[in-house]
mmCIF file of C-alpha atoms in Angstrom:
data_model
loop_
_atom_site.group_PDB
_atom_site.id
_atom_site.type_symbol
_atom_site.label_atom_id
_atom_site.label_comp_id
_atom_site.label_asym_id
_atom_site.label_seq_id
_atom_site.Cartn_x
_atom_site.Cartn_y
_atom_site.Cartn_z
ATOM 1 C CA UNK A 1 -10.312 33.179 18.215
ATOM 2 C CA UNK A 2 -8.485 29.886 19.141
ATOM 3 C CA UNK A 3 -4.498 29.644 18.760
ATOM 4 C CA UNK A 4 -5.415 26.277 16.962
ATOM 5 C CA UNK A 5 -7.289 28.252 14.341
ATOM 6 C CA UNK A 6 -3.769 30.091 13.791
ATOM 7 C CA UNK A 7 -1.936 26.887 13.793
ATOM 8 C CA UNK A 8 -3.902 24.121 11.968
ATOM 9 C CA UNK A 9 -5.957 26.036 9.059
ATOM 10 C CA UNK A 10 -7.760 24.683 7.011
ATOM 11 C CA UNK A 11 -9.675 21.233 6.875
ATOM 12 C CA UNK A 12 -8.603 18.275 8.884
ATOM 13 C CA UNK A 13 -6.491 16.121 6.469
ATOM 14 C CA UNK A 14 -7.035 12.004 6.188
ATOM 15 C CA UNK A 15 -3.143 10.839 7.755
ATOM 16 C CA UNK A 16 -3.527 8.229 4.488
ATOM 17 C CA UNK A 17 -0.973 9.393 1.387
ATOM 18 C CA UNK A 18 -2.732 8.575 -2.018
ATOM 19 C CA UNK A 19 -0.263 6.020 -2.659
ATOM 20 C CA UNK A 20 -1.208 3.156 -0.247
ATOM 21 C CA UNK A 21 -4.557 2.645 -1.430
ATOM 22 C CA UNK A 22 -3.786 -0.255 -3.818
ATOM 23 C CA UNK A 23 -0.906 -1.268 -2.102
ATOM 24 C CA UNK A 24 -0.519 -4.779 -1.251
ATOM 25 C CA UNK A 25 1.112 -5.208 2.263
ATOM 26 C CA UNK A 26 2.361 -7.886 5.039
ATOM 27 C CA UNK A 27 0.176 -8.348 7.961
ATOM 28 C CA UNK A 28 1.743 -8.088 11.124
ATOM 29 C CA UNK A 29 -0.525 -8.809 13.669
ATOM 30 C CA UNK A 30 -4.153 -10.656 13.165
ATOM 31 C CA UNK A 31 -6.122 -8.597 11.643
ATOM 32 C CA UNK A 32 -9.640 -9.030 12.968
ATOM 33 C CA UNK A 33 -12.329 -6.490 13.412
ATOM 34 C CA UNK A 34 -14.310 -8.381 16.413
ATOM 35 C CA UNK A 35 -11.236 -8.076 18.042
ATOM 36 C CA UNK A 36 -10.501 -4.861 17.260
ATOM 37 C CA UNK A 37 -6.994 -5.889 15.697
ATOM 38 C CA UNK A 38 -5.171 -5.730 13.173
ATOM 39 C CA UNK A 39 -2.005 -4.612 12.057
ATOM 40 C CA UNK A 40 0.539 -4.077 8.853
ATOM 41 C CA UNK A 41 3.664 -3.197 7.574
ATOM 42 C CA UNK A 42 3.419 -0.368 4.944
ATOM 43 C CA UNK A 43 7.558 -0.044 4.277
ATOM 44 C CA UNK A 44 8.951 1.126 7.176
ATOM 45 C CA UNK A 45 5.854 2.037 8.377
ATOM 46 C CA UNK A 46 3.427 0.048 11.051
ATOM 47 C CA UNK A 47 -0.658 1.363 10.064
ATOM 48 C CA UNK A 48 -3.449 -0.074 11.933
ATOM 49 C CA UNK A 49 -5.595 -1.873 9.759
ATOM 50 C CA UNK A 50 -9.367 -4.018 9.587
ATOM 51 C CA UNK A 51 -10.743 -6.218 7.376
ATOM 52 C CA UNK A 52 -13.321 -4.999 5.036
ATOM 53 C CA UNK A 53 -15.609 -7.619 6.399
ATOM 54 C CA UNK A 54 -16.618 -8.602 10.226
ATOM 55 C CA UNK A 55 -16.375 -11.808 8.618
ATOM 56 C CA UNK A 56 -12.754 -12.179 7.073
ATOM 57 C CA UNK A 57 -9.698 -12.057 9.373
ATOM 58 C CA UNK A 58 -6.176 -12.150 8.317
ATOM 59 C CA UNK A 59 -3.385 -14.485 9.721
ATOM 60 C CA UNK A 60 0.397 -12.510 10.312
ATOM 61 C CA UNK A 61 2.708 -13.144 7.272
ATOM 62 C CA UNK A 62 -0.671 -13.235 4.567
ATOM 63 C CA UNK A 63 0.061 -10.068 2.162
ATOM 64 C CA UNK A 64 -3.654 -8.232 1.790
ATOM 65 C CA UNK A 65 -4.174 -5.448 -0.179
ATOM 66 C CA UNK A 66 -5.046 -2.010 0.957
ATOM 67 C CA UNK A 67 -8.497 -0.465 -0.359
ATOM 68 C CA UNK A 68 -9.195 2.212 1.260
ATOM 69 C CA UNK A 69 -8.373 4.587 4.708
ATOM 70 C CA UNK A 70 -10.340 5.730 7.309
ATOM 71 C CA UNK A 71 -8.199 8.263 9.297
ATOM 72 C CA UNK A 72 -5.227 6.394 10.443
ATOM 73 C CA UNK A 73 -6.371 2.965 9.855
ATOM 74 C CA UNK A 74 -6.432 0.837 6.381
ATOM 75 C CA UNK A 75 -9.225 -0.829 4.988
ATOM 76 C CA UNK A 76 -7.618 -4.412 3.505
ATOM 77 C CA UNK A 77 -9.001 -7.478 1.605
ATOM 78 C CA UNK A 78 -7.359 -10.666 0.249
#
């Protein structure tokens, strides 16, 4: 058996609290998924974030709201 099984039981846990979905928050760098960009401030916290369109980027300083996570990285509209 692997020494991971030991140390991480269990399922493999979304790094996304409950809390931020809803959340509106300050872009800090362009969000735009073409580019594969996209950036915001959640607190003290930096996430990694993308539009929830191909179609809709985000400028830095616009405040978007969160609506979902994927992993590590928040899903954000207008």
């Amino acid at each position: 058996m692997s020494i991971f099984k030991h140390l991480l039981p269990g399922k493999k846990k979304s790094a996304c609290r409950d809390n931020i979905v809803g959340a509106r928050v300050k872009v800090v760098e362009p969000i735009d998924n073409a580019a594969g960009s996209g950036e915001v401030r959640v607190g003290t916290e930096l996430w990694a974030a993308r539009s929830v369109t191909d179609e809709v980027t985000f400028s830095v300083g616009e405040t978007v709201q969160v609506v979902a996570c994927e992993g590590v990285r928040l899903v954000c509209r207008k």
